[in-house]
mmCIF file of C-alpha atoms and ligand atoms in Angstrom:
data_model
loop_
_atom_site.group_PDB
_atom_site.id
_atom_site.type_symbol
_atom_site.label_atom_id
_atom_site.label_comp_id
_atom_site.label_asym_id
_atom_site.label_seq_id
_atom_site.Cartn_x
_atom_site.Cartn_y
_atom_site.Cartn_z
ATOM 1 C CA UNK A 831 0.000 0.000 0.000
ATOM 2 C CA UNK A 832 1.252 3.256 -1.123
ATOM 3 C CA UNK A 833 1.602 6.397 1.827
ATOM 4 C CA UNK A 834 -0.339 8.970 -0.543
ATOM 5 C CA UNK A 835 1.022 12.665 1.259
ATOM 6 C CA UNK A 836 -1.364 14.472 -1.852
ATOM 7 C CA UNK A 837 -2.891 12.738 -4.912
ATOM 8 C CA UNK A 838 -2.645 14.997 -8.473
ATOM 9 C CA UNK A 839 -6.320 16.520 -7.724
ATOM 10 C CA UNK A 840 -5.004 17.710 -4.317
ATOM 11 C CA UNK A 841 -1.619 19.191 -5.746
ATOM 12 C CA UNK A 842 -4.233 20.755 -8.354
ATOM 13 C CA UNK A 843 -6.677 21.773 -5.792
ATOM 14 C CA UNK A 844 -3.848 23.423 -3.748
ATOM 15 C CA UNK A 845 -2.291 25.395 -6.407
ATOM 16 C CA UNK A 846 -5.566 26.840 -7.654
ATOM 17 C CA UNK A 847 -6.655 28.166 -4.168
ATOM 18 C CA UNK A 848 -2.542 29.452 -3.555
ATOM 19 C CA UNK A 849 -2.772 30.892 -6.951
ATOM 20 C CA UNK A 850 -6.655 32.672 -6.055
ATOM 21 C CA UNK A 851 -5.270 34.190 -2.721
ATOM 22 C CA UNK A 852 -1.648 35.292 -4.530
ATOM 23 C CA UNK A 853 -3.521 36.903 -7.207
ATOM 24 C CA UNK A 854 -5.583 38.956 -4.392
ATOM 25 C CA UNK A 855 -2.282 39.406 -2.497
ATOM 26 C CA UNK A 856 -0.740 41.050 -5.497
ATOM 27 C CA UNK A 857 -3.995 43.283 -6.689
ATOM 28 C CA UNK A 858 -2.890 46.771 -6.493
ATOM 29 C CA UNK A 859 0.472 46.329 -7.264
ATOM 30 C CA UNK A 860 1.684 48.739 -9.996
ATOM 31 C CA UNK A 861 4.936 46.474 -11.145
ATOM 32 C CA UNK A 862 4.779 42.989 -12.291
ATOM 33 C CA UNK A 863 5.995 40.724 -9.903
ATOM 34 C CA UNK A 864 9.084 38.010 -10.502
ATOM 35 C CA UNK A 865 8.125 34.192 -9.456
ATOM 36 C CA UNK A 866 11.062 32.654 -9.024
ATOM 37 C CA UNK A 867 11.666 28.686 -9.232
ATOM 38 C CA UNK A 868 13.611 26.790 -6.433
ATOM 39 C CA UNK A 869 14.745 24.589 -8.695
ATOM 40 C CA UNK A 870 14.786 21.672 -9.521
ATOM 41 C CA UNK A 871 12.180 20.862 -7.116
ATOM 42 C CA UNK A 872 9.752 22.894 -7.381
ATOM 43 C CA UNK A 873 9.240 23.586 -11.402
ATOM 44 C CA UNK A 874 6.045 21.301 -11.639
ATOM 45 C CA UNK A 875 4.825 23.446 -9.149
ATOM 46 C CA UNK A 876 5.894 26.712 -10.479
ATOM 47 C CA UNK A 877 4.879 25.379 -13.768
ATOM 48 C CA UNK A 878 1.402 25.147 -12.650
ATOM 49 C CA UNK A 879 0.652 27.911 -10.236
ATOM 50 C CA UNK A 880 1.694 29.950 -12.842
ATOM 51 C CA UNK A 881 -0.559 28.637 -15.345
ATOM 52 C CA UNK A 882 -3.158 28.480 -12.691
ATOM 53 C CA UNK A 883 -2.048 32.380 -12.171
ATOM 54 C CA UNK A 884 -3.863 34.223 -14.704
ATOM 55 C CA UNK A 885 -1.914 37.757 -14.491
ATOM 56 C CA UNK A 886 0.786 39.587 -15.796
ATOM 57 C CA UNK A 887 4.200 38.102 -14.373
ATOM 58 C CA UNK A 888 8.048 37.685 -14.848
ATOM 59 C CA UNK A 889 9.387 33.810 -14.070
ATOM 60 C CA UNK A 890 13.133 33.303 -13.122
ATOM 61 C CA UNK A 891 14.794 30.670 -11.500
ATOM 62 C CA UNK A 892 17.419 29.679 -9.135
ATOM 63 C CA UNK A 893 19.484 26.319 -8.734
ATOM 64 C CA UNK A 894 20.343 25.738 -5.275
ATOM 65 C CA UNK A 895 21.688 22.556 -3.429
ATOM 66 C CA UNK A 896 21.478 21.315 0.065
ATOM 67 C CA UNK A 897 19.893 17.483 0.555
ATOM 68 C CA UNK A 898 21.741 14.211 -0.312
ATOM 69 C CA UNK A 899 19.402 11.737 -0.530
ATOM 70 C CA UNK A 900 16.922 11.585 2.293
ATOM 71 C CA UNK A 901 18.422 14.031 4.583
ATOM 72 C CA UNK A 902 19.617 18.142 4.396
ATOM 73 C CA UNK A 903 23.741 18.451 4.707
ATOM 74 C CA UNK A 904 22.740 21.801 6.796
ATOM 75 C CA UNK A 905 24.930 23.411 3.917
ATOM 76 C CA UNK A 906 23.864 25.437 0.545
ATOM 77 C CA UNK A 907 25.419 25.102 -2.536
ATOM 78 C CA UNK A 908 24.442 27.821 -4.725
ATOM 79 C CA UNK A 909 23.924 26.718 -8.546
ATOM 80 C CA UNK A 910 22.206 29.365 -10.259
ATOM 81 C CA UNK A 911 21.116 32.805 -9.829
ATOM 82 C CA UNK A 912 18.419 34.808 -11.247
ATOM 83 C CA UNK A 913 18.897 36.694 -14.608
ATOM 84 C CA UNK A 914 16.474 39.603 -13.964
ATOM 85 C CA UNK A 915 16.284 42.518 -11.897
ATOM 86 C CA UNK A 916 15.432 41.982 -8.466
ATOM 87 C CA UNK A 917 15.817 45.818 -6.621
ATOM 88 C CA UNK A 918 12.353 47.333 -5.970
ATOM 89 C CA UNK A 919 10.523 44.451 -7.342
ATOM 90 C CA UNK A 920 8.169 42.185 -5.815
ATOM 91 C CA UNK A 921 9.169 38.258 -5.436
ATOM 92 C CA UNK A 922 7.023 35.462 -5.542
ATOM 93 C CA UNK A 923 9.499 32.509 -4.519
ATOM 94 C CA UNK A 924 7.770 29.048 -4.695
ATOM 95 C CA UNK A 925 9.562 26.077 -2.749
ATOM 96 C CA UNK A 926 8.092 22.318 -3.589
ATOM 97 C CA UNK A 927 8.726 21.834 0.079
ATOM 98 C CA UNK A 928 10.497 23.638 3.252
ATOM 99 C CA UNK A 929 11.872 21.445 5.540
ATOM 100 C CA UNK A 930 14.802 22.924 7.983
ATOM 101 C CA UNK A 931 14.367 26.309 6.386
ATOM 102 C CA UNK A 932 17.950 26.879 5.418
ATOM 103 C CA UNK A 933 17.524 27.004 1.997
ATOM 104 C CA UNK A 934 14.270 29.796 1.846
ATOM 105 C CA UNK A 935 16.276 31.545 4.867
ATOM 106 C CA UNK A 936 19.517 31.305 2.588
ATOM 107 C CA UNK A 937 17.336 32.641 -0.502
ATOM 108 C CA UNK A 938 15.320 35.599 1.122
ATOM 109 C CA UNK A 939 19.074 37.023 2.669
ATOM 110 C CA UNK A 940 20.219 36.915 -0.617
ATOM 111 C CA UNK A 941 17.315 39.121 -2.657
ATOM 112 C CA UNK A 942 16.747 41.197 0.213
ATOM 113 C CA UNK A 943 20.439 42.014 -0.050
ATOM 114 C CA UNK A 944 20.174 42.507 -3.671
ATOM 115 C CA UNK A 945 17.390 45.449 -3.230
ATOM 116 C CA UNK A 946 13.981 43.550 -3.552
ATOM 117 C CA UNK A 947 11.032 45.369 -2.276
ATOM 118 C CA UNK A 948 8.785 42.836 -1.062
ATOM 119 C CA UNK A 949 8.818 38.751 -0.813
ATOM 120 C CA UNK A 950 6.649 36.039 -0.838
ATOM 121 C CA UNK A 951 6.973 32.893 0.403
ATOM 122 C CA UNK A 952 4.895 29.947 -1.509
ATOM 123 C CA UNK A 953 5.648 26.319 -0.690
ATOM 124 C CA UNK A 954 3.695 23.086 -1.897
ATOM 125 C CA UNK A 955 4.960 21.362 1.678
ATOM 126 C CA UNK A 956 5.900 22.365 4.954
ATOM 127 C CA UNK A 957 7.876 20.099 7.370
ATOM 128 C CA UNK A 958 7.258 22.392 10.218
ATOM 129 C CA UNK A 959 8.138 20.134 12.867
ATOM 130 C CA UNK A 960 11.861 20.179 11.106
ATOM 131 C CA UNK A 961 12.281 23.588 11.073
ATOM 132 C CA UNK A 962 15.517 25.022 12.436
ATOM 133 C CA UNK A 963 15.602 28.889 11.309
ATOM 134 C CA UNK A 964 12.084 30.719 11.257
ATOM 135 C CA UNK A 965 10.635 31.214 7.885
ATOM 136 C CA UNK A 966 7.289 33.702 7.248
ATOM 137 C CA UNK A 967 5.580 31.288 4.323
ATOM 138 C CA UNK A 968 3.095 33.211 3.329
ATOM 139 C CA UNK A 969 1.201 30.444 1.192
ATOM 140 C CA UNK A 970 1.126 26.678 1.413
ATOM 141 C CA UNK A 971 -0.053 24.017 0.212
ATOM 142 C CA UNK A 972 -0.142 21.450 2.843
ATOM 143 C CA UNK A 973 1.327 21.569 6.197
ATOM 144 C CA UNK A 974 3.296 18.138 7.625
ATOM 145 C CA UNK A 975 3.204 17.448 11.061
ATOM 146 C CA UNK A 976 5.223 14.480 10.750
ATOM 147 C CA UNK A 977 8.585 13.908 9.461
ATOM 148 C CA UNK A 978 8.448 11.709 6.700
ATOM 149 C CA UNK A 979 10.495 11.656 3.004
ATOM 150 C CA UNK A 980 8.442 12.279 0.368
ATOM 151 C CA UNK A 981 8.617 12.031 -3.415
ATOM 152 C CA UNK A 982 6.790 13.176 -6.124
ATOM 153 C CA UNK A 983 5.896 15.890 -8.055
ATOM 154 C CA UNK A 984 9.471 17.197 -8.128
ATOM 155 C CA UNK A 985 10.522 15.655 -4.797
ATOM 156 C CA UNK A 986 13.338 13.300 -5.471
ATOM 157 C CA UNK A 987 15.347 10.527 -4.214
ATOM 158 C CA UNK A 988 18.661 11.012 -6.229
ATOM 159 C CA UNK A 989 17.504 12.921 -9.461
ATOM 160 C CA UNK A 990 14.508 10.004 -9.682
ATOM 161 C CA UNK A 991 10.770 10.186 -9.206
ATOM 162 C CA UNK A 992 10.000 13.988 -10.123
ATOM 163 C CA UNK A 993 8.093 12.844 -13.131
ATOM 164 C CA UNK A 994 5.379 10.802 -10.459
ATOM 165 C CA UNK A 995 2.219 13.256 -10.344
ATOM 166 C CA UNK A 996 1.635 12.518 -6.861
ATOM 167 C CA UNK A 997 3.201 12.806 -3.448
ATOM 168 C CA UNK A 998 4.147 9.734 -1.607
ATOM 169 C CA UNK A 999 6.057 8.118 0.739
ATOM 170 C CA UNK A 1000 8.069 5.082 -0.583
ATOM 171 C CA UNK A 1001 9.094 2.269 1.075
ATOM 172 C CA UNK A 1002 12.671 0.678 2.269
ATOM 173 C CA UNK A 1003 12.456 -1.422 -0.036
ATOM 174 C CA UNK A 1004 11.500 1.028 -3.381
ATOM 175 C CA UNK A 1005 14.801 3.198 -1.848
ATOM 176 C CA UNK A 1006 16.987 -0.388 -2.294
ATOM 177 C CA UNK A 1007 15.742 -0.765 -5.389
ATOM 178 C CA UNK A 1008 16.076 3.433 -6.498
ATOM 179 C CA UNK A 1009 19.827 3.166 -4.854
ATOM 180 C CA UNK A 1010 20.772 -0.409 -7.412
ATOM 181 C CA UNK A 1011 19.198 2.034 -10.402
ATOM 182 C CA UNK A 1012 21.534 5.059 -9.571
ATOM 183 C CA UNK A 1013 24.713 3.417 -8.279
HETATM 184 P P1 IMP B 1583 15.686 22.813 3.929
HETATM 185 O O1 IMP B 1583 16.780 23.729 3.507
HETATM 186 O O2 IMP B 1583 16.152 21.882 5.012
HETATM 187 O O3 IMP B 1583 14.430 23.544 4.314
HETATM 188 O O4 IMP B 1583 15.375 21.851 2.732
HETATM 189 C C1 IMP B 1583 14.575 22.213 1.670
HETATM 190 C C2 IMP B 1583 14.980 21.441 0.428
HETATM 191 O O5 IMP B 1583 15.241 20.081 0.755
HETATM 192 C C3 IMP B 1583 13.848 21.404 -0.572
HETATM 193 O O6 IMP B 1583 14.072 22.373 -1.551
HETATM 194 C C4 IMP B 1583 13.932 20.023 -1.159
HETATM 195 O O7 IMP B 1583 14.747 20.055 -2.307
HETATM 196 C C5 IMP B 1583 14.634 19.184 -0.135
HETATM 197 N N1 IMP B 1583 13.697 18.328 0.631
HETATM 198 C C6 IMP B 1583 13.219 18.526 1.881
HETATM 199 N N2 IMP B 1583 12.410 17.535 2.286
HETATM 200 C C7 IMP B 1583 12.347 16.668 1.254
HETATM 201 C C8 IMP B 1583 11.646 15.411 1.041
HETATM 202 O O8 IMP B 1583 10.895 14.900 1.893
HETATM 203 N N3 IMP B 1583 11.845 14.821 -0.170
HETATM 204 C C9 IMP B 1583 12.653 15.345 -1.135
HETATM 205 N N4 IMP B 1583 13.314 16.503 -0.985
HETATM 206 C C10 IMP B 1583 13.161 17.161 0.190
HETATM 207 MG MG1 MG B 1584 14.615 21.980 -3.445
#
């Protein structure tokens, strides 16, 4: 039996009502905001709030680095930056899933250093009881109580299973059998 964590409705569900209350969030804005990818695990997220988003904005994305396999180093590597502007603007940054909250806390530092004017936190998942550095999300999908590895829907175990359109839980022995694949 497979530990469904949000079926492809759900993930649909959520991003529609995220992308209702962002658009209201963002209303009387007079610039066009930036949503900016965490990748690589969030782009079927992004990919579909965005769609789900039906209003003017700018997409970027960053590359940044910080789990091996199941568990967080505690360390960032930083892969990619943005190529837009990011003083006075507005960011949307959307996370598939926060767990200690070094890599968000890591992210907002850096674009609040480089001169944005306002950001917002979106994540699909949120570990909470993980957490180890605060982090305002302003929108999420669904909130985990429990701490539990998940893949799915961009959530990986060693570059494999973002392509599953669902969030699960796999076993011991589906890890085994991922870790032969990927040796
Ligand atoms: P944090 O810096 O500890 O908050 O980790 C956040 C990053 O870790 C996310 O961007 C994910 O890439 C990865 N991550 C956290 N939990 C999981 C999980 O359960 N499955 C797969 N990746 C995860
Ligand atoms: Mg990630």
């Amino acid at each position: 039996m497979v530990e469904m964590v949000m079926s492809h409705e759900e993930i649909l569900k959520a991003c529609e009502d995220i992308a209702m209350k962002l658009k209201k969030r963002l209303e009387n804005l007079n610039d066009v905001p930036l949503m900016i990818c965490v990748m690589k695990g969030a782009i079927n997220f992004m990919v579909e709030l965005m769609l789900q988003l039906k209003m003017d904005v700018l997409t970027d994305y960053v590359q940044v680095r910080s789990w091996e396999g199941t568990s967080s180093t505690g360390e960032i590597t930083f892969k990619r930056d943005v190529s837009h502007r990011i003083e006075g603007r507005t960011l949307i940054i959307v996370e598939d899933i926060i767990d200690s909250g070094i890599t968000m806390n890591f992210l907002v530092n850096h674009f609040k250093q480089m001169g944005a004017k306002e950001i917002i936190v979106v994540a699909l998942f949120d570990k909470i009881c993980k957490r180890k550095v605060p982090i305002k999300i302003d929108f999420v999908g669904k909130t985990l109580n429990e701490d539990k590895f998940l893949v799915g829907y961009g959530l990986d175990y060693k570059g494999l299973l973002r392509n599953v359109p669902y969030v699960y839980v796999p076993s011991k022995e589906e890890i085994e059998k991922w870790d032969k694949m990927v040796k």
